[in-house]
Coordinates of C-alpha atoms and ligand atoms in Angstrom, one line a residue:
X1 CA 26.8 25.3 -7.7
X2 CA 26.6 23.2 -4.4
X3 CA 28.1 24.9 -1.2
X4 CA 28.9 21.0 -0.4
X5 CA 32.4 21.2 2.0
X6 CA 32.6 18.0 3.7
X7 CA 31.0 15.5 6.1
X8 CA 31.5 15.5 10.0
X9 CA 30.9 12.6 12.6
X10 CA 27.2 13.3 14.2
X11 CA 29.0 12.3 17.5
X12 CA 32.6 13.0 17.8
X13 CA 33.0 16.1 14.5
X14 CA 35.7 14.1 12.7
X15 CA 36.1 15.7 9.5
X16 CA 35.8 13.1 6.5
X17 CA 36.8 14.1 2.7
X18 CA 33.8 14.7 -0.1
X19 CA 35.3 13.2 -2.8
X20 CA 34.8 9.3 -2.2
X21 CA 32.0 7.6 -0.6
X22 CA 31.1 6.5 3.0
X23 CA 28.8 5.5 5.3
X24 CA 29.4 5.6 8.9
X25 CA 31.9 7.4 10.7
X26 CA 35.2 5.1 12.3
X27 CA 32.8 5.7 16.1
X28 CA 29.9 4.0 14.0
X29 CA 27.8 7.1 14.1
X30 CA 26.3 8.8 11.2
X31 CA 28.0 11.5 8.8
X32 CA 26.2 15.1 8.3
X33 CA 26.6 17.2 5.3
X34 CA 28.4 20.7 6.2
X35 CA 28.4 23.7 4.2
X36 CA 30.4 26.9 3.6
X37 CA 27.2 28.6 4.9
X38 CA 29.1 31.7 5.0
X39 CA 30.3 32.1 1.1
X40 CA 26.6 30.9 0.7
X41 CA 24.9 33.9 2.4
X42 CA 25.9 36.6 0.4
X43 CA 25.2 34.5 -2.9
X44 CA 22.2 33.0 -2.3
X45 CA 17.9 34.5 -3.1
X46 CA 15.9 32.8 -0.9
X47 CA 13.1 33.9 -2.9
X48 CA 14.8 33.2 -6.3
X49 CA 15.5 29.6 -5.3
X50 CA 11.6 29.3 -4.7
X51 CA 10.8 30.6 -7.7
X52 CA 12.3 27.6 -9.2
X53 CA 10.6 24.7 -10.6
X54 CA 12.1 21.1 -10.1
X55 CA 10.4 20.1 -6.7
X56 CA 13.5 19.2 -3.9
X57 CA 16.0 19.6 -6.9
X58 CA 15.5 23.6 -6.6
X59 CA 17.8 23.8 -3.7
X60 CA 21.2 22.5 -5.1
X61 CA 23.3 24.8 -3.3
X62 CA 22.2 23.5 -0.2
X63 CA 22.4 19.5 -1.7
X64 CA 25.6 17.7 -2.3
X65 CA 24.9 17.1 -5.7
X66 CA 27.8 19.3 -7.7
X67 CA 27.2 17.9 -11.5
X68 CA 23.8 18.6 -13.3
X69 CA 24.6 15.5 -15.0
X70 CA 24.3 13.4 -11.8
X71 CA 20.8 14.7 -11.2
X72 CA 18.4 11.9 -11.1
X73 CA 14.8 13.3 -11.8
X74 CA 11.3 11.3 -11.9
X75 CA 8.9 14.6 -11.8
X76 CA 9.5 15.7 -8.2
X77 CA 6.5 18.3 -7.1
X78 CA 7.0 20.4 -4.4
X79 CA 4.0 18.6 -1.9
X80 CA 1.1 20.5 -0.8
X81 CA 0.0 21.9 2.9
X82 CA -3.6 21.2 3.0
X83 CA -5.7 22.9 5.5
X84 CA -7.7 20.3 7.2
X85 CA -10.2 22.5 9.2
X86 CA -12.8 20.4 10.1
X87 CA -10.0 17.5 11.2
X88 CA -9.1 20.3 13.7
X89 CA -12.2 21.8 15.2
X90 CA -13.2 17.4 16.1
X91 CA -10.0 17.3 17.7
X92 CA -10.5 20.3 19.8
X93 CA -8.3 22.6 17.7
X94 CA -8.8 26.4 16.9
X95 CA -5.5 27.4 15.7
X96 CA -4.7 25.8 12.2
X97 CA -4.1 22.2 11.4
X98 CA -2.2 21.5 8.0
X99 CA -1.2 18.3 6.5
X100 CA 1.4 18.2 4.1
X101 CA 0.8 15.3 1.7
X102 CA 4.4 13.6 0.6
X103 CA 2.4 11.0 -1.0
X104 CA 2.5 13.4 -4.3
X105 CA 6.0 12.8 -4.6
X106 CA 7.5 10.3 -7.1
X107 CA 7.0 6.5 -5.9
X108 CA 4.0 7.8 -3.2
X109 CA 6.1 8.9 -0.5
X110 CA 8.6 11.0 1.0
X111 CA 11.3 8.6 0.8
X112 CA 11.8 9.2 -2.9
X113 CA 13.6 13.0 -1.1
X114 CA 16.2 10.7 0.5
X115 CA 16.5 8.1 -2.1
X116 CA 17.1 10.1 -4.9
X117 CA 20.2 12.1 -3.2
X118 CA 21.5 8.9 -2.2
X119 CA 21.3 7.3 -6.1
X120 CA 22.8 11.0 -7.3
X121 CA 25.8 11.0 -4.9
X122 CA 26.2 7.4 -5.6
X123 CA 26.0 8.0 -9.5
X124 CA 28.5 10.9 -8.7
X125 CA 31.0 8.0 -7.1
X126 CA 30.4 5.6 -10.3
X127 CA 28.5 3.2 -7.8
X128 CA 26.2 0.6 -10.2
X129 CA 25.0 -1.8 -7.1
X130 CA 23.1 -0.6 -4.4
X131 CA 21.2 -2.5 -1.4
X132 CA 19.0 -1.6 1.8
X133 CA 16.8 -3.0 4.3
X134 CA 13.2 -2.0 3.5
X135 CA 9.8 -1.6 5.3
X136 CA 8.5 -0.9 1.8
X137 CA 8.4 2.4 0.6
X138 CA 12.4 3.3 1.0
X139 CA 12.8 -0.2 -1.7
X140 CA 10.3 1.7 -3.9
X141 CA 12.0 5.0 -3.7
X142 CA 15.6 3.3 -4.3
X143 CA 14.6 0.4 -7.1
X144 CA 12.7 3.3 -9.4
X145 CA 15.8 6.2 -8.8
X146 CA 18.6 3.5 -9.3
X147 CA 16.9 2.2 -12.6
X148 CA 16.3 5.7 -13.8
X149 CA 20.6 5.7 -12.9
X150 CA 21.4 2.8 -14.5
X151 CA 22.2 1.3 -11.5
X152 CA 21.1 -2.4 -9.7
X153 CA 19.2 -2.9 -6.5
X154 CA 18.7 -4.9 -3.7
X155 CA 15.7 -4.8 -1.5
X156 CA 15.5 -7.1 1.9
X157 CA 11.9 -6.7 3.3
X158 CA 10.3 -8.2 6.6
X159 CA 7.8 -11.2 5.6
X160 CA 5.1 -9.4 6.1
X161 CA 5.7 -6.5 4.1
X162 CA 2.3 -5.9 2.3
X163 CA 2.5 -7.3 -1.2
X164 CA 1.9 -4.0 -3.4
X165 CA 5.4 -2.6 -2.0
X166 CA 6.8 -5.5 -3.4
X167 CA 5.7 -5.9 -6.5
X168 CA 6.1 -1.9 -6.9
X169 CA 10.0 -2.8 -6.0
X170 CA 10.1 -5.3 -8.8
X171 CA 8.5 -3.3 -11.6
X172 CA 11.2 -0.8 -10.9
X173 CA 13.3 -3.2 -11.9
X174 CA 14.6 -4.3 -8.2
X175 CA 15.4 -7.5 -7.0
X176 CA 13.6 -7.6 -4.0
X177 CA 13.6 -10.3 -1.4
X178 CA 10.6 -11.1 1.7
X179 CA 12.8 -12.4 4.7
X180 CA 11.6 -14.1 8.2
X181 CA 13.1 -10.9 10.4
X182 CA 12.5 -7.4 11.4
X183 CA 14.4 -4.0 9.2
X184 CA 17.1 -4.0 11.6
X185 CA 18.0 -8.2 11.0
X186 CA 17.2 -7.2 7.0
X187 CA 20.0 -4.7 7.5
X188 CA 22.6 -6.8 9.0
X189 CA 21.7 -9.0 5.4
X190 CA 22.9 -6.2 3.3
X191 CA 25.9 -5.8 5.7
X192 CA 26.5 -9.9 5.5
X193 CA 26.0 -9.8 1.9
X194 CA 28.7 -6.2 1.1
X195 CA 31.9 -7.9 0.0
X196 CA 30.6 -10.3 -1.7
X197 CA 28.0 -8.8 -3.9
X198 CA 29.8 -5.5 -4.4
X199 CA 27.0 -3.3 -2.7
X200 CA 26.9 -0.4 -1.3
X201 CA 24.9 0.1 1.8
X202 CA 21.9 2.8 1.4
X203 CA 20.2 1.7 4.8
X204 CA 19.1 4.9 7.2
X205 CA 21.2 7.1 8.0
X206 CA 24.5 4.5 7.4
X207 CA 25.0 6.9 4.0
X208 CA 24.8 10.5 4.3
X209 CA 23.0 12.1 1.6
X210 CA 19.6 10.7 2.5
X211 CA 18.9 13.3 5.6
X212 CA 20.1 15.8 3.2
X213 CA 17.5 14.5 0.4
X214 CA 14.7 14.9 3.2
X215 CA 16.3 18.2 4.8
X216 CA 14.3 19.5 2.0
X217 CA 10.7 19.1 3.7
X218 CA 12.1 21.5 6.3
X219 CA 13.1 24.0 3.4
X220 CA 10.2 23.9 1.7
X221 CA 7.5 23.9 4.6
X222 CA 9.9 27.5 5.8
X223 CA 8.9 28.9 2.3
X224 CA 5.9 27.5 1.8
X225 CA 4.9 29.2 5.2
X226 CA 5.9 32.9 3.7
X227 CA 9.8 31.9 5.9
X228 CA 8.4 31.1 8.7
X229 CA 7.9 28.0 11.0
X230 CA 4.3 26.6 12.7
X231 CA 4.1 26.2 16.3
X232 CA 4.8 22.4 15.8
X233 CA 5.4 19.5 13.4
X234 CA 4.0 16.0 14.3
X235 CA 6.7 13.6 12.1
X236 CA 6.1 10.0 12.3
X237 CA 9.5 8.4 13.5
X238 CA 11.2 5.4 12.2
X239 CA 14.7 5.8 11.5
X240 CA 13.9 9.5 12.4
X241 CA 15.6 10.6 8.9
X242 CA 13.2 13.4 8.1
X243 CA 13.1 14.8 11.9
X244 CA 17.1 15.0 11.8
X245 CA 16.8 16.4 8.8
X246 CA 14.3 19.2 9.0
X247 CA 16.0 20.0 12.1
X248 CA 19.6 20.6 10.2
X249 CA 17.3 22.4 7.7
X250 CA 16.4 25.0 10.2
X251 CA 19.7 25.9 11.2
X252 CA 20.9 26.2 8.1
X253 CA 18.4 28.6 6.9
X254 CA 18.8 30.6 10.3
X255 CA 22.7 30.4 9.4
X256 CA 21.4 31.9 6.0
X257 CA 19.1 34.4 7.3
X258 CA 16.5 33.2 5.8
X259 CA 14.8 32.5 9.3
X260 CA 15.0 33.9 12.4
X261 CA 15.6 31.8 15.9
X262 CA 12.5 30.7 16.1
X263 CA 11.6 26.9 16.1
X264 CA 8.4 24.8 16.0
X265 CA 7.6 21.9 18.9
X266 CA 9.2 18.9 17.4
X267 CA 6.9 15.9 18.2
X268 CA 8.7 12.3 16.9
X269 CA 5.3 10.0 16.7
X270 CA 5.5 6.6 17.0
X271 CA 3.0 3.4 17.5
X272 CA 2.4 2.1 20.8
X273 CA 3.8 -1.6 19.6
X274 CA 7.1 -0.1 18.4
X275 CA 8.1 3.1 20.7
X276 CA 11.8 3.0 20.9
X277 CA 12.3 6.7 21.0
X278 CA 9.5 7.6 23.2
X279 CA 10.9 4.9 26.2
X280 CA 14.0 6.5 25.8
X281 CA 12.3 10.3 25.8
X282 CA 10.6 9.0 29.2
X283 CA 13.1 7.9 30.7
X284 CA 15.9 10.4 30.2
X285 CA 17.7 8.8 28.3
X286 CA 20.4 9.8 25.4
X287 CA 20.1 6.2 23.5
X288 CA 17.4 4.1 23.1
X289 CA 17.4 0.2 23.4
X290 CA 15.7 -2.3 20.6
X291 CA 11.9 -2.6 21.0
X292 CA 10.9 -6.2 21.1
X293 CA 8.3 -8.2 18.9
X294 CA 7.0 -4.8 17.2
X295 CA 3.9 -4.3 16.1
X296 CA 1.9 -1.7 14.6
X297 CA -0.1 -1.9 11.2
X298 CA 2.2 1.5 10.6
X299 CA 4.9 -0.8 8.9
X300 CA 6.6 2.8 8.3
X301 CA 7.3 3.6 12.0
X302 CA 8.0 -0.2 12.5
X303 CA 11.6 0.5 13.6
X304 CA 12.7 -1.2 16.1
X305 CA 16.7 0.2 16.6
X306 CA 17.1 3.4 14.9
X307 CA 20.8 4.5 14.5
X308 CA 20.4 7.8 14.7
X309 CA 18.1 7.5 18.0
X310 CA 20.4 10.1 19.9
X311 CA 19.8 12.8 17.2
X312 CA 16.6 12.1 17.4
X313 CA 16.2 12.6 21.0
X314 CA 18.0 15.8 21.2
X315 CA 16.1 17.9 18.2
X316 CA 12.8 16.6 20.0
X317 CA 14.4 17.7 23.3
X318 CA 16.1 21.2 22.0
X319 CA 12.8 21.7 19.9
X320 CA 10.5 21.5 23.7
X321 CA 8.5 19.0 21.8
X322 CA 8.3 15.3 23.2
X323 CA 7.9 11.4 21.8
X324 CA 4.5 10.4 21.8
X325 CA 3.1 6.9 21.3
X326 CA -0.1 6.7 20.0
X327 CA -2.7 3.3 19.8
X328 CA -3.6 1.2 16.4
X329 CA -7.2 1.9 17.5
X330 CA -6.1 5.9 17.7
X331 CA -4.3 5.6 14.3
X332 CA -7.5 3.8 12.6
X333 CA -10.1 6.5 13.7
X334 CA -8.0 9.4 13.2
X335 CA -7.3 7.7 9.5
X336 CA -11.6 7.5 9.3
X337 CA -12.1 11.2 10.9
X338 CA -9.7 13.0 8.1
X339 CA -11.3 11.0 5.7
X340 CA -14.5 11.9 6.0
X341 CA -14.0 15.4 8.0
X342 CA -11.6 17.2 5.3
X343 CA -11.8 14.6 1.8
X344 CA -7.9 13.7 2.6
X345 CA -6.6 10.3 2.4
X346 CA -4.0 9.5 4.9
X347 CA -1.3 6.6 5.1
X348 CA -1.6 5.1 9.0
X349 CA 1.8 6.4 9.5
X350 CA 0.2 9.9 8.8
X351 CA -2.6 9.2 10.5
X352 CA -0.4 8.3 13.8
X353 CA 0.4 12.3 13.3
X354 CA -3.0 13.2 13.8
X355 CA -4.0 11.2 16.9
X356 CA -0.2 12.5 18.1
X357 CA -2.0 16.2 17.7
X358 CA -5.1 15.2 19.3
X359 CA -3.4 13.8 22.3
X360 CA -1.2 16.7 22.4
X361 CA -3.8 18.8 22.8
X362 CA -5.6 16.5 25.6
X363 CA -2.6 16.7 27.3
X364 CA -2.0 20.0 27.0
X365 CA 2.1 19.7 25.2
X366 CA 0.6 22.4 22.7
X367 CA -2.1 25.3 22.7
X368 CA -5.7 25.2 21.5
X369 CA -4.9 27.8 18.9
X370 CA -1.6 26.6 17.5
X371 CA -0.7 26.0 14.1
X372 CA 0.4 22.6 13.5
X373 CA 1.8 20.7 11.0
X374 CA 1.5 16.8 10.3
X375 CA 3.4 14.9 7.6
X376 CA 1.2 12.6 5.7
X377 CA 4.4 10.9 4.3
X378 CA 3.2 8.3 1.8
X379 CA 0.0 7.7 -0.2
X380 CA -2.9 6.4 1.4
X381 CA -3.6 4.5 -1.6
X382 CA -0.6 2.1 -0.7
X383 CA -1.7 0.6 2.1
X384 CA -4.4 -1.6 3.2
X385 CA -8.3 -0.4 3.9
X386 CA -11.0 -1.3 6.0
X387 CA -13.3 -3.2 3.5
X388 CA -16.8 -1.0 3.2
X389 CA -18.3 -2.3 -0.2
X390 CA -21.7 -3.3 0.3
X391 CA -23.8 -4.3 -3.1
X392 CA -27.1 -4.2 -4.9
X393 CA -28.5 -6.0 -7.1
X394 CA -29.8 -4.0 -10.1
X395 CA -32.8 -6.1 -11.1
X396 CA -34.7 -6.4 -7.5
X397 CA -36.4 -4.0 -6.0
X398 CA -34.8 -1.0 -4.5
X399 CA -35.4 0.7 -1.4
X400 CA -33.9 3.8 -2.0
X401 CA -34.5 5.2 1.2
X402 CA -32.1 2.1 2.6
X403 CA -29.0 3.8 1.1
Ligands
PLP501 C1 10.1 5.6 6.2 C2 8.8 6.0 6.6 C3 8.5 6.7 7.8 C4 9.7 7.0 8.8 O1 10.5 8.0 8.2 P1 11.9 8.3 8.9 O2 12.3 9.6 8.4 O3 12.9 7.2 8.5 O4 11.7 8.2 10.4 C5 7.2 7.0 8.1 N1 6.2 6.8 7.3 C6 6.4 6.2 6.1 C7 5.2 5.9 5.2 C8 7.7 5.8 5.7 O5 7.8 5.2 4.5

C-alpha cells in the first residue's frame, strides 16, 4: 500500500488532488509527492523493505503507484557502489571514493527510475500517448516503459543527438524525431504539439512522479550504506531531477527514522560550456538564466534552462555543498584515469563527477579523507570513445616486444 496523499506546489504549497493527472502547478512551478509520513512510521521495516527484491519497485509505500497492476517492470536491479580505490589515491583522496553505476538499470541509465513512475502513474490515469524533449537517454527510458504499457511515444531530440540513442528510441517502438534546437526548444515542441496530438507532457520535472522515480537513488544509497549518508554526492546536473529527488529522499527517511539529521555535501556538477546552475550558485542567486550556445560532449548535462533550477540551488545550498563546472579536457582524463586505475567504464556525464571530486579536493570544498559518492548515471558503452585500435598483420613478422 502507497502512503501517496497528494501533491503540493514546490513554490507556493498549493494542495492539488491525486486522483487525475498534472503537470505544473497554476504558478508554473513543479508539483512534489507528499506523504502521510506519520501513519507510515509505525507501519513501515526499513530493513524488511530492503530485503525485497524488485530493484526501485521495493519501496512502494514511499511511490505513488497504489495498484500492483499498474506496475511497469523491465528487470530493475538495485545498482552497485563500486569502490574505486586507485581512482581516489590519483586524485589525492584517502577517505573512500565510490561510484554507483546506474548504467545497470534497464535502458543503461538512471532515467529508466523516473521514466518508469511516470509510464505507471500515467497507466494509472488510462493515458495511451505520451511525449518529451530528449537529450537521449530519458527517450530511451520512456519509448521502452511506454511499450512495455501499451502506450505511444514521442521523442524530440537536438540534431546532434548521437545516433545509437536514436535508434535505441525507435526499437522501443518510439517515434522519435532529430530537430535543429536545443531540449529546452524540443520541449516547447511537445508543448506546441499537446492539443493536437493528445499528449501528455513527461518533460523534467513538468509531471511529478519522475523525482519520485529517482528519489529512489537516495533510498537505496541510505541502505546500501548500512542507513547512513557519505560525506558527499557529486550528481551530474541537468534538469537536476535526481538531486531534487535524493534530497526529498532524505527527509523523508529522517521523517521515518530511518536516518538521523545528518546530510552529505550536495555538489550539482555541470560542464563548463553549459553551467546554468553554477552562474547562478556564484552569484547568489535564487534562479538561474538560460546558458547560451551550450556545449559539452556530456549531452546529459546539456541543459540549458532547467525548471526546477531554484530547487536545485537550495538542496546544494542547505546541503553546504556548491555547483561546480568542470572542463571537457577534465571530463576526458578523468573518463581515461577510472578506466584504467579501477576497470570501470564511465559515461562523460559520470566522469564530470569525478573531475567535480578532484577539484573539490584541490580546492579544498571537501576533506582528504571523506567518503564520497559519484553517480555514474548511464552506461559508458552508450556514448562515443576515443578511437585506440591499432592492428597487425598476422602473416609479417612480429616484433613482439613492440606491443
Ligand atoms: C538525464 C541525465 C543527466 C541529468 O540528470 P538530471 O537528474 O535530469 O539532472 C545526467 N547524465 C545522464 C547520462 C543523463 O541521461
Amino acid at each position: 500500500m502507497s502512503f501517496f496523499t497528494h501533491l503540493e506546489c514546490s513554490a507556493t504549497g498549493q494542495r492539488y488532488d491525486r486522483s487525475q493527472p498534472h503537470n505544473l502547478s497554476e504558478a508554473g512551478k513543479p508539483l512534489l509527492a507528499r506523504y502521510d509520513l506519520d501513519a507510515a512510521k509505525p507501519a513501515l521495516d526499513r530493513d524488511a523493505i530492503w530485503a525485497r527484491g524488485g530493484g526501485f519497485w521495493k519501496w512502494r509505500e514511499l511511490l505513488p503507484v497504489d495498484r500492483d497492476e499498474d506496475v511497469v517492470a523491465l528487470g530493475e536491479v538495485d545498482t552497485p557502489l563500486i569502490d574505486v580505490p586507485a581512482t581516489m589515491a590519483r586524485s589525492g583522496g584517502t577517505g573512500r571514493l565510490i561510484v554507483k553505476d546506474e548504467g545497470r538499470l534497464p535502458t543503461g541509465s538512471f532515467k529508466a527510475r523516473g521514466l518508469a513512475l511516470a509510464v505507471a502513474m500515467a497507466k494509472s490515469f488510462g493515458i495511451t500517448r505520451m511525449a518529451m524533449p530528449t537529450n537521449g537517454n530519458a527517450g530511451a527510458a520512456l519509448s521502452a516503459y511506454a511499450s512495455r504499457a501499451g502506450m505511444e511515444s514521442w521523442c524530440f531530440a537536438p540534431a546532434d543527438t548521437p545516433e545509437v540513442n536514436l535508434r535505441e528510441i525507435a526499437l522501443h517502438g518510439g517515434h522519435v524525431y532529430r530537430v535543429n534546437g536545443y531540449i529546452h526548444e524540443c520541449g516547447a515542441l511537445v508543448a506546441a504539439g499537446k492539443a493536437a496530438m493528445g499528449w501528455f507532457d513527461v518533460s523534467t520535472l513538468k509531471e511529478p512522479y519522475r523525482i519520485e522515480g529517482k528519489k529512489t537513488m537516495g533510498l537505496e544509497l541510505a541502505a546500501q550504506l548500512g542507513w547512513r549518508l557519505p560525506d558527499a554526492i557529486f550528481y551530474p546536473t541537468g534538469g537536476g531531477t535526481g538531486l531534487i529527488g535524493m534530497w526529498k529522499a532524505f527527509d523523508e527517511m529522517e521523517r521515518l527514522g530511518w536516518i538521523g539529521p545528518e546530510r552529505p555535501k550536495m555538489f550539482a556538477v555541470q560542464a563548463e560550456g553549459c553551467a546554468p546552475i553554477v552562474k547562478a550558485y556564484e552569484a547568489g542567486e535564487e534562479h538561474a538564466e538560460e546558458w547560451k550556445n551550450a556545449q559539452t560532449a556530456a549531452m546529459g548535462i546539456r541543459v540549458p534552462k532547467a525548471i526546477g533550477d531554484f530547487l536545485i540551488l537550495r538542496a546544494v545550498r542547505e546541503s553546504g555543498g556548491a555547483a561546480l563546472a568542470v572542463s571537457e579536457s577534465a571530463i576526458e582524463a578523468a573518463r581515461v584515469t577510472c578506466g584504467r586505475e579501477d576497470g570501470l567504464l564511465l559515461c562523460p556525464e559520470g566522469a564530470a563527477t569525478l573531475a567535480a571530486y578532484q577539484k573539490a579536493l584541490t580546492d579544498g570544498l571537501i576533506d582528504r579523507d571523506a567518503e564520497a559518492v559519484l553517480y555514474n548515471c548511464g552506461s559508458g558503452l552508450k556514448y562515443a570513445m576515443p578511437d585506440a585500435a591499432k592492428t597487425l598483420d598476422k602473416d609479417a613478422a612480429i616484433d613482439w616486444s613492440s606491443l
